[in-house]
PDB file of C-alpha atoms in Angstrom:
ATOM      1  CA  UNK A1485       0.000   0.000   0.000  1.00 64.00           C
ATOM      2  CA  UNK A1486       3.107   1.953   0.692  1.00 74.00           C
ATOM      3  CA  UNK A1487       4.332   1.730  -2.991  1.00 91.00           C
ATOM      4  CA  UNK A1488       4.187   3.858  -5.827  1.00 96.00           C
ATOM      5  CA  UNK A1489       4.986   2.316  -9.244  1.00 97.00           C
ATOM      6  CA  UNK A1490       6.379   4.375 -11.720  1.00 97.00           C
ATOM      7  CA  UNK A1491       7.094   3.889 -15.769  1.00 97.00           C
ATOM      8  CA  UNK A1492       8.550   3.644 -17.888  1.00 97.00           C
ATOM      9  CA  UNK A1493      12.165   2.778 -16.447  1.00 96.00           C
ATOM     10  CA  UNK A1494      13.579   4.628 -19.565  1.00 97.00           C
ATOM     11  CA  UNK A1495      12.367   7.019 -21.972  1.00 97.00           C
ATOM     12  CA  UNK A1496      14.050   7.999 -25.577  1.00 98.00           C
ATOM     13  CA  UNK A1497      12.865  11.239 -26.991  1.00 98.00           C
ATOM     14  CA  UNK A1498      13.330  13.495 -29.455  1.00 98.00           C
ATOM     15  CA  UNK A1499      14.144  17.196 -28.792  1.00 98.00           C
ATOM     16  CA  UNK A1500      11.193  19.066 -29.253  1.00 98.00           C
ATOM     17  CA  UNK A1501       9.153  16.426 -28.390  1.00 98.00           C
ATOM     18  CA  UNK A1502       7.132  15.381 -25.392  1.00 98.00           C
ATOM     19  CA  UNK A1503       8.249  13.113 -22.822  1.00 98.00           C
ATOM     20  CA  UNK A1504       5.196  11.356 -20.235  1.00 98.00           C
ATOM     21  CA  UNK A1505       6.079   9.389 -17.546  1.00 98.00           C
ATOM     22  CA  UNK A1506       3.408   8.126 -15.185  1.00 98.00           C
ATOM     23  CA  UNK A1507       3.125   6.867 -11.880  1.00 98.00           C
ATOM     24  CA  UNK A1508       0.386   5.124  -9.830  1.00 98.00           C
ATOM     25  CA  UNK A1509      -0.195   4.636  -6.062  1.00 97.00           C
ATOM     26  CA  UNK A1510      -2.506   2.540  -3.560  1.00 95.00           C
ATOM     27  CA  UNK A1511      -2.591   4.716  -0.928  1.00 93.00           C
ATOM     28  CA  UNK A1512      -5.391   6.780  -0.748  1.00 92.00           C
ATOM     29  CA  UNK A1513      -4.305   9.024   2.759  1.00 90.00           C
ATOM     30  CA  UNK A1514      -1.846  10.393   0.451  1.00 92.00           C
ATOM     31  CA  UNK A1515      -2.021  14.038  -0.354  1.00 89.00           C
ATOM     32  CA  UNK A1516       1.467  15.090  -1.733  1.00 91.00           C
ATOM     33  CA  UNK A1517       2.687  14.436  -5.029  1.00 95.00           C
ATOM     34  CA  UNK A1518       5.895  15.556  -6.349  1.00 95.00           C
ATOM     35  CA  UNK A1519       8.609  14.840  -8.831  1.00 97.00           C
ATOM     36  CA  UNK A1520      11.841  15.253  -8.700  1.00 97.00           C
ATOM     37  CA  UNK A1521      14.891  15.517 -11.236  1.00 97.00           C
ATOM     38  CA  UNK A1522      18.172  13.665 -10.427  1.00 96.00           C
ATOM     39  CA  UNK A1523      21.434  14.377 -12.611  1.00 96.00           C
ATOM     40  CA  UNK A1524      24.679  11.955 -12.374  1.00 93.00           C
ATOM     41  CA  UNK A1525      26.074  12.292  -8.838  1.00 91.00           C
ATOM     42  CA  UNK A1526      23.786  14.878  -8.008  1.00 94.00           C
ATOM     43  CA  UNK A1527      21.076  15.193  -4.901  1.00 95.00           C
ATOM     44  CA  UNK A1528      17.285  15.029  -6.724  1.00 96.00           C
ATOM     45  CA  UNK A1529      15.718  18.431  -7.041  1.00 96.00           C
ATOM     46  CA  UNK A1530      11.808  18.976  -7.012  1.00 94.00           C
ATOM     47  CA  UNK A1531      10.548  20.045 -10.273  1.00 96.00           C
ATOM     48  CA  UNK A1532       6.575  20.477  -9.495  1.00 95.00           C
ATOM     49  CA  UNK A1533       4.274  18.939  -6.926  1.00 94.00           C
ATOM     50  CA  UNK A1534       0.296  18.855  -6.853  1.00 94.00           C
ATOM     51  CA  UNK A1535      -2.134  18.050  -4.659  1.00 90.00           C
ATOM     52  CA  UNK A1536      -5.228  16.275  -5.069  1.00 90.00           C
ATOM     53  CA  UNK A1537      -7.454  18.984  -4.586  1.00 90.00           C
ATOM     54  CA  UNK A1538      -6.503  20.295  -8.659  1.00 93.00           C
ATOM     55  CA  UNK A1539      -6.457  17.957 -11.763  1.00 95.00           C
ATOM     56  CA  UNK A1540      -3.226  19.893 -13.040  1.00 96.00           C
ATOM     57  CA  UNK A1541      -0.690  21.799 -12.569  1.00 96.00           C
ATOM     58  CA  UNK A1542       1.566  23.870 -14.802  1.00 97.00           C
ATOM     59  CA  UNK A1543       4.943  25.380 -14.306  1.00 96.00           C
ATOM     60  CA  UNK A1544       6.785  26.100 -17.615  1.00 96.00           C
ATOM     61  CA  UNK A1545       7.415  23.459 -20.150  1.00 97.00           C
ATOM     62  CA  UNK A1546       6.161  20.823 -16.526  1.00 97.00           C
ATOM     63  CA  UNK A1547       2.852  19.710 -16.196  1.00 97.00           C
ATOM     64  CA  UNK A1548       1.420  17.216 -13.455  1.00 97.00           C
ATOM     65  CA  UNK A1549      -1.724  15.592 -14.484  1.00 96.00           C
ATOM     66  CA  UNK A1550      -3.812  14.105 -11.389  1.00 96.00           C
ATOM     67  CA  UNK A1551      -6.815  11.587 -11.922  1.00 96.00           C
ATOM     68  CA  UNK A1552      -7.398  11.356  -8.297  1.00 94.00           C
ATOM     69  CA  UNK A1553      -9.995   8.405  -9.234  1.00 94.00           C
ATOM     70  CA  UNK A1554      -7.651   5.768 -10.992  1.00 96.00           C
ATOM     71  CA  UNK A1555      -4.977   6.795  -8.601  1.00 96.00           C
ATOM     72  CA  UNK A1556      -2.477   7.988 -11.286  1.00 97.00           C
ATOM     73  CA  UNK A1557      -0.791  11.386 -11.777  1.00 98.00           C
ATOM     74  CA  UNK A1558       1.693  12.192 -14.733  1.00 98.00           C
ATOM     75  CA  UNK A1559       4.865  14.006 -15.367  1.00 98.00           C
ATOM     76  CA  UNK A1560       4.478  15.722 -18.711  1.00 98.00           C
ATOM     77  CA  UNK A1561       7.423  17.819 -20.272  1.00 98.00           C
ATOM     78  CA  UNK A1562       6.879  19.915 -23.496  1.00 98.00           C
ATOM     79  CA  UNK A1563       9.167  20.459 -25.773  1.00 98.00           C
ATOM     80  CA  UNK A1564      12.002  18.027 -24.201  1.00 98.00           C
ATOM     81  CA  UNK A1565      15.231  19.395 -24.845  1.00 98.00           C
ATOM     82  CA  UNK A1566      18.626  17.521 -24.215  1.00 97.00           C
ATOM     83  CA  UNK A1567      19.561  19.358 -21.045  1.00 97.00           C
ATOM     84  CA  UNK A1568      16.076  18.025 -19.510  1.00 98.00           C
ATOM     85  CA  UNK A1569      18.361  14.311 -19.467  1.00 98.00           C
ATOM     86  CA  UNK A1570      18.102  12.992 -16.062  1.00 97.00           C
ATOM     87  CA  UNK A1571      16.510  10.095 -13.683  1.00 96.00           C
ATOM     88  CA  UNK A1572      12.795  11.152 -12.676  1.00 97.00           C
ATOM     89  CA  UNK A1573      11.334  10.162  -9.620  1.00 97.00           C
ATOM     90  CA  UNK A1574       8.112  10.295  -8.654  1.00 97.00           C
ATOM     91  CA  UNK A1575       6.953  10.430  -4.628  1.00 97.00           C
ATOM     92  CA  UNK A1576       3.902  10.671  -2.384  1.00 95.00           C
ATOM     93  CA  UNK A1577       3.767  11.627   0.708  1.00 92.00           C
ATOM     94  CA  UNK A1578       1.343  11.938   4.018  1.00 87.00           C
ATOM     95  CA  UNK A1579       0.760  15.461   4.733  1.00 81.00           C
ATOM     96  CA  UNK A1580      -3.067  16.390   6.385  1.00 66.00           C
ATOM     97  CA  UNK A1581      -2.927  13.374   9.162  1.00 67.00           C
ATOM     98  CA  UNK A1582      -2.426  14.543  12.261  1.00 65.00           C
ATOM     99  CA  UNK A1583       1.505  13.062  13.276  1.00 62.00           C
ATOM    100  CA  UNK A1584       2.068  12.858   9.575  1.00 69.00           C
ATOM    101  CA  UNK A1585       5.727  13.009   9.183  1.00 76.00           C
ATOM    102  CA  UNK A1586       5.923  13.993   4.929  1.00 84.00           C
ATOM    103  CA  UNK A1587       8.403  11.295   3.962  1.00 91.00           C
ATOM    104  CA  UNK A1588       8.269  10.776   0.618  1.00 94.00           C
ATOM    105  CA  UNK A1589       7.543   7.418  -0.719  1.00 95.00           C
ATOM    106  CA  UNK A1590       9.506   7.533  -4.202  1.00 97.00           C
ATOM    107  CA  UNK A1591       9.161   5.543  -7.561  1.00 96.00           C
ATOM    108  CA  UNK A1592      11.648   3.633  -8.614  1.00 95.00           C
ATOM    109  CA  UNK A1593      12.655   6.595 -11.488  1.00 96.00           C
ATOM    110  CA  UNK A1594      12.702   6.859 -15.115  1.00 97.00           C
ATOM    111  CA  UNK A1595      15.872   7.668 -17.055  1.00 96.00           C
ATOM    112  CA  UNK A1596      15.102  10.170 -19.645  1.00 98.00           C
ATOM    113  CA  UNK A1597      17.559  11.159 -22.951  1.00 98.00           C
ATOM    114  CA  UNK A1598      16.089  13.403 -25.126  1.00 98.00           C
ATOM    115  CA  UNK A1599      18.122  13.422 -28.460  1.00 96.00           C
ATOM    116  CA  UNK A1600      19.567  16.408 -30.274  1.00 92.00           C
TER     117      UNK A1600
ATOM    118  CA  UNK B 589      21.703  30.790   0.525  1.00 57.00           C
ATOM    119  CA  UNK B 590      23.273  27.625   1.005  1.00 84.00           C
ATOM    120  CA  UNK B 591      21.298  24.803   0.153  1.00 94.00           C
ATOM    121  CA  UNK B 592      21.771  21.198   2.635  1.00 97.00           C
ATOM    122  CA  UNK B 593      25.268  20.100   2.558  1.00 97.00           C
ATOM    123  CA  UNK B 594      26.766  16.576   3.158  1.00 98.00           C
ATOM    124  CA  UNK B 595      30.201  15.215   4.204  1.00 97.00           C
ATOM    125  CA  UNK B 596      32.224  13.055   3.237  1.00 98.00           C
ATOM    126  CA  UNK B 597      30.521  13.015  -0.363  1.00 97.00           C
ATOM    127  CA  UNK B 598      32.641   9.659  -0.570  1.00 97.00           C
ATOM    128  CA  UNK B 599      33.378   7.296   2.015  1.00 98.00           C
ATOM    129  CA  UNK B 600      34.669   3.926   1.388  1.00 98.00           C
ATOM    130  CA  UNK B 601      35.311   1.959   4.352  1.00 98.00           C
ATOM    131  CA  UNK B 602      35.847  -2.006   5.145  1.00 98.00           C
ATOM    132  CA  UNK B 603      33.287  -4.502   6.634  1.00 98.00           C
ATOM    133  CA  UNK B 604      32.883  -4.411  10.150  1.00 98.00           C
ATOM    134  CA  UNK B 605      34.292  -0.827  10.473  1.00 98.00           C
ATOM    135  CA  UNK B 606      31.786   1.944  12.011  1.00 98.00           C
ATOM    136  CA  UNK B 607      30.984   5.367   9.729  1.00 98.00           C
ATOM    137  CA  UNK B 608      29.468   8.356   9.971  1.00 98.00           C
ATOM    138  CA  UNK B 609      27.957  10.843   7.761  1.00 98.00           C
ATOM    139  CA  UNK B 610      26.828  14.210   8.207  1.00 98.00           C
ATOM    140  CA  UNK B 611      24.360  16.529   7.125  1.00 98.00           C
ATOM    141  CA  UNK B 612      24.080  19.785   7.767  1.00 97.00           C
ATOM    142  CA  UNK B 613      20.589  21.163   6.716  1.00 96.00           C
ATOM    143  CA  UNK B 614      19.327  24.787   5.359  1.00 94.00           C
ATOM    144  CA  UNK B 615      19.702  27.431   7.750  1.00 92.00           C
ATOM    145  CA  UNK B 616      16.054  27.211   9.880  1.00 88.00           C
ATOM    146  CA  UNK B 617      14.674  24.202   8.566  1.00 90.00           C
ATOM    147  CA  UNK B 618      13.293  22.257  11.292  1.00 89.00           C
ATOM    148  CA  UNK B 619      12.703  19.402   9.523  1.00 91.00           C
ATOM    149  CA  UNK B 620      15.320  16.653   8.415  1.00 94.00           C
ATOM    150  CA  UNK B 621      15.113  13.315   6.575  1.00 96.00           C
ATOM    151  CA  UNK B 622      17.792  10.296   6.133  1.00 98.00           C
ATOM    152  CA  UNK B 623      17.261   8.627   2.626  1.00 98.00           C
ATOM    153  CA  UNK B 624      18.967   6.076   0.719  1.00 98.00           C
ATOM    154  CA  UNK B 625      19.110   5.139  -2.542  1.00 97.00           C
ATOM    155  CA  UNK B 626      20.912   2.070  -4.176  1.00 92.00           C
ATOM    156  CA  UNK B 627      20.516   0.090  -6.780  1.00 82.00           C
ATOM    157  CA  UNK B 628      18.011  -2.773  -5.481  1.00 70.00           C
ATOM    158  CA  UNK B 629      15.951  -0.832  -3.329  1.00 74.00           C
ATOM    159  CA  UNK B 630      15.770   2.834  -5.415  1.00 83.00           C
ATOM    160  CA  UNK B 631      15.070   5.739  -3.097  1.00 93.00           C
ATOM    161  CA  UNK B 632      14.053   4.833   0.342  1.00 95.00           C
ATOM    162  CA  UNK B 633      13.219   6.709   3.683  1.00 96.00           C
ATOM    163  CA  UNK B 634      15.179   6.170   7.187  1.00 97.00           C
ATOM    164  CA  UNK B 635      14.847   8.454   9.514  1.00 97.00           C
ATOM    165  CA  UNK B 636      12.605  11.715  10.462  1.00 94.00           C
ATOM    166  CA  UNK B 637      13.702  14.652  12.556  1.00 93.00           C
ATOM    167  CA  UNK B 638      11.606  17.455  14.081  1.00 90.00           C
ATOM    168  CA  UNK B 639      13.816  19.847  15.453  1.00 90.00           C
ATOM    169  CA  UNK B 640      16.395  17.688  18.039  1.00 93.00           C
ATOM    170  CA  UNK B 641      13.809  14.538  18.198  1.00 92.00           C
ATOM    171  CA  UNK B 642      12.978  11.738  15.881  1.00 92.00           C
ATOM    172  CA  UNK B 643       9.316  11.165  15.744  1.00 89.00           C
ATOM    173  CA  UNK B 644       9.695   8.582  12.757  1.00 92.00           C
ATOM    174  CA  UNK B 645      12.695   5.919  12.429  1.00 94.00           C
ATOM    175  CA  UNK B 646      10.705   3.611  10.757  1.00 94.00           C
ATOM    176  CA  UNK B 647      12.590   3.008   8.032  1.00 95.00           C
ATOM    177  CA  UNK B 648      16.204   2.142   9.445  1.00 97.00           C
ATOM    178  CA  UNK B 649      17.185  -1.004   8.167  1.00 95.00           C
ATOM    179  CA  UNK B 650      18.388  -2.568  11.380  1.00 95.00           C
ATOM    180  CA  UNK B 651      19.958  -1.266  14.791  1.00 96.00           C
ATOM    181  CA  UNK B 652      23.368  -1.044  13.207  1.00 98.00           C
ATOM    182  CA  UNK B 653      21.889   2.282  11.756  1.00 98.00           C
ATOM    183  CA  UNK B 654      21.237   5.193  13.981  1.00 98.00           C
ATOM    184  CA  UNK B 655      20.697   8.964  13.974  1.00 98.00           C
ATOM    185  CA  UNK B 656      20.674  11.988  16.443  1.00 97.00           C
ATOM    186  CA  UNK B 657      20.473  15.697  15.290  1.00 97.00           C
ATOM    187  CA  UNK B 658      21.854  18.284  17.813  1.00 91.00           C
ATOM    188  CA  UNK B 659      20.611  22.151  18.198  1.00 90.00           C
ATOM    189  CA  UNK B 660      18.113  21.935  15.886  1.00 86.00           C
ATOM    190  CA  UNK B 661      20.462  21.809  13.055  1.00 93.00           C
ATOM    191  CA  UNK B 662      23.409  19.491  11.831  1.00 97.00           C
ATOM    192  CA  UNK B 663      22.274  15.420  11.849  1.00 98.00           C
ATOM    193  CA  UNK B 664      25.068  12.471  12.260  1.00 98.00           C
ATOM    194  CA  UNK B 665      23.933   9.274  10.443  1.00 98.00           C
ATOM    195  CA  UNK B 666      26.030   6.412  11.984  1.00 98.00           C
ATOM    196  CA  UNK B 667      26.364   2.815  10.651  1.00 98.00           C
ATOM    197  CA  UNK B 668      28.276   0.669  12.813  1.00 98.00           C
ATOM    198  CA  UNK B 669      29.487  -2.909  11.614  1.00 98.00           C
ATOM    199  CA  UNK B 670      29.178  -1.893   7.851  1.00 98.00           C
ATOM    200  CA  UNK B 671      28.225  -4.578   5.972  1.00 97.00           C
ATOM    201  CA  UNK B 672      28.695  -4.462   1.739  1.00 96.00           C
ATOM    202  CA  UNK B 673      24.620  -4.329   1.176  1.00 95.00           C
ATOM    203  CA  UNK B 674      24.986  -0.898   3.313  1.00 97.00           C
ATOM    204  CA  UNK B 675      26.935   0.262   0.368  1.00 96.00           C
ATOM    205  CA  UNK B 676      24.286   2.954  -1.215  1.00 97.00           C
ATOM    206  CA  UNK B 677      24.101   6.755  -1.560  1.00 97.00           C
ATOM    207  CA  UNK B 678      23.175   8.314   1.791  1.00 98.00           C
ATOM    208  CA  UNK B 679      20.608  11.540   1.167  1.00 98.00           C
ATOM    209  CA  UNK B 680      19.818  14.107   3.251  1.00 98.00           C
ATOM    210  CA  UNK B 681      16.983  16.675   2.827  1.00 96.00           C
ATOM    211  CA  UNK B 682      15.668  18.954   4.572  1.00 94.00           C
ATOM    212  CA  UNK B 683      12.044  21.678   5.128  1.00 91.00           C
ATOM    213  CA  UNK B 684      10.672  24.330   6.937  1.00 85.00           C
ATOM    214  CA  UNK B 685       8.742  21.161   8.720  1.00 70.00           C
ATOM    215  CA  UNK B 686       5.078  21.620  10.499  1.00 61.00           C
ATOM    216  CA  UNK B 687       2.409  18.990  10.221  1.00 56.00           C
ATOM    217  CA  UNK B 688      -0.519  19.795   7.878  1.00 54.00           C
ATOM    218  CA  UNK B 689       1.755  21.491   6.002  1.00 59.00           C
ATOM    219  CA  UNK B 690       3.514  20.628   2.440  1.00 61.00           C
ATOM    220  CA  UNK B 691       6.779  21.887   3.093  1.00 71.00           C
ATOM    221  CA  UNK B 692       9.105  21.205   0.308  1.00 87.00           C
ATOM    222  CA  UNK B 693      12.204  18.801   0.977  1.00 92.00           C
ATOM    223  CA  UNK B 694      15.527  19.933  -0.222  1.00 94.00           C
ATOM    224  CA  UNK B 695      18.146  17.630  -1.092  1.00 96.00           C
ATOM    225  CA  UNK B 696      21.805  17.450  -0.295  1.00 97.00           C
ATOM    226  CA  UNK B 697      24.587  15.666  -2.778  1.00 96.00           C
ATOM    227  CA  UNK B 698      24.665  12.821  -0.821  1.00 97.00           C
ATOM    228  CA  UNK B 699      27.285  10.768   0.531  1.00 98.00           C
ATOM    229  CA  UNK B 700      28.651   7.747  -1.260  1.00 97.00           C
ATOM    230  CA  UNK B 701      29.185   4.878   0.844  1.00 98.00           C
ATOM    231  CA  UNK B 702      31.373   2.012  -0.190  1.00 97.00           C
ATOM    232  CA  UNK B 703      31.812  -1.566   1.851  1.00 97.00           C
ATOM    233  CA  UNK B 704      34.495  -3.076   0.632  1.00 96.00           C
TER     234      UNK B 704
END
C-alpha cells in the first residue's frame, strides 16, 4: 500500500518532443505528489508537486496531471530538450494526518535522454 | 543561501568498520530526513527529525543504523558494523517542517558509501 509504481524505467525522446512518464499509487491518505529531477552524482531536485485537490498543474514546459480516481498522476514535459536528461522520480507523501511526518515514498525513477 | 550540505561526499570503508555521515541542513529548517538510494531498493526513507527529536525511524534497516540531530540543526547518520549491502548513496533533505503542512524537501549531494 506503501508503494508507488512508476514507468517507464527509460524514456528515448526526441528534442522538441514530449516526454510522459506516469506513476500510480494505492494509498489513498496520500495528499502530496511531487517529482523530482536527479542528474549523475547529483542530490534530486523537485521540479513540481500537486495536490489532489486540482487535476493539473503547470509550471513552464512541466505539467502534473492528477486523476485522483484511478490513482495515477503524470509528469508531462513539453518540448524536451537535451539538457532536460536525467533520472525522474516520482513520490507521495502523508501530509493532512495529524503526526504525519511527509516522507516521501519515491518511484523507482525513469531515465530520460532526449536526443539532439 | 546555502542549500543542505553533506560530508564526506565519498566514504569507502571495510566490513565491520563503524561510519558516519553528516548533514548539515538549510539554515532554519526544522525538519530533516535520512534517505537512501541504491541500486536494489531505489530511493528509500530512514529516519525523520523534528527539530532535536525523531518522531519517525521507521525506516532504518536494522539497529546497526542510527541517527541523532543536535541544536536543531546538523544530523550524524552512523552505521556501525558496515556490511557491503549498506553500500548505497546516503541523502539528506531537509524543510521548513510543520504537520498539515507541504513543506518542500531539499536535497543534499549525498554521501557515497562504499563496503568493501
Amino acid at each position: 500500500q506503501q508503494q508507488v509504481k512508476q514507468s517507464p524505467q527509460s524514456l528515448i525522446v526526441q528534442k522538441g518532443g514530449i516526454s510522459i512518464i506516469n506513476c500510480a499509487y494505492e494509498n489513498t491518505a496520500f495528499d502530496y505528489f511531487p517529482w523530482y529531477q536527479q542528474f549523475p552524482g547529483k542530490g534530486p531536485a523537485l521540479l513540481i508537486a500537486i495536490r489532489p485537490d486540482v487535476s493539473e498543474k503547470k509550471e513552464g514546459r512541466f505539467t502534473i496531471s492528477f486523476n485522483k480516481s484511478a490513482k495515477q498522476f503524470s509528469l508531462h514535459i513539453m518540448d524536451s530538450q537535451p539538457g532536460d536528461s536525467a533520472t525522474y522520480f516520482c513520490a507521495a507523501s502523508i501530509v493532512n494526518i495529524g503526526g504525519a511526518t511527509n516522507k516521501l515514498i519515491f518511484g523507482t525513477g525513469t531515465l530520460l535522454a532526449v536526443q539532439p | 543561501g546555502a542549500g543542505v550540505s553533506q560530508s564526506p561526499s565519498n566514504k569507502v570503508t571495510e566490513k565491520g568498520k563503524d561510519v558516519e555521515l553528516r548533514c548539515d541542513p538549510i539554515s532554519g529548517h526544522t525538519a530533516l530526513y535520512w534517505y537512501r538510494q541504491s541500486l536494489g531498493q531505489g530511493l528509500e526513507f530512514l529516519i525523520y527529525f523534528q527539530g532535536n527529536s525523531a518522531p519517525d525511524k521507521s525506516g532504518l534497516p536494522s539497529d546497526r543504523f542510527s541517527a541523532e540531530r543536535t541544536g536543531g540543526s546538523v544530523s550524524t547518520l552512523t552505521i556501525q558494523r558496515t556490511q557491503q549491502e549498506d553500500s548505497a548513496v546516503y541523502l539528506c533533505a531537509s524543510s521548513r517542517g510543520g504537520t498539515g503542512v507541504t513543506h518542500e524537501q531539499y536535497f543534499g549531494p549525498g554521501t557515497r558509501l562504499t563496503v568493501t
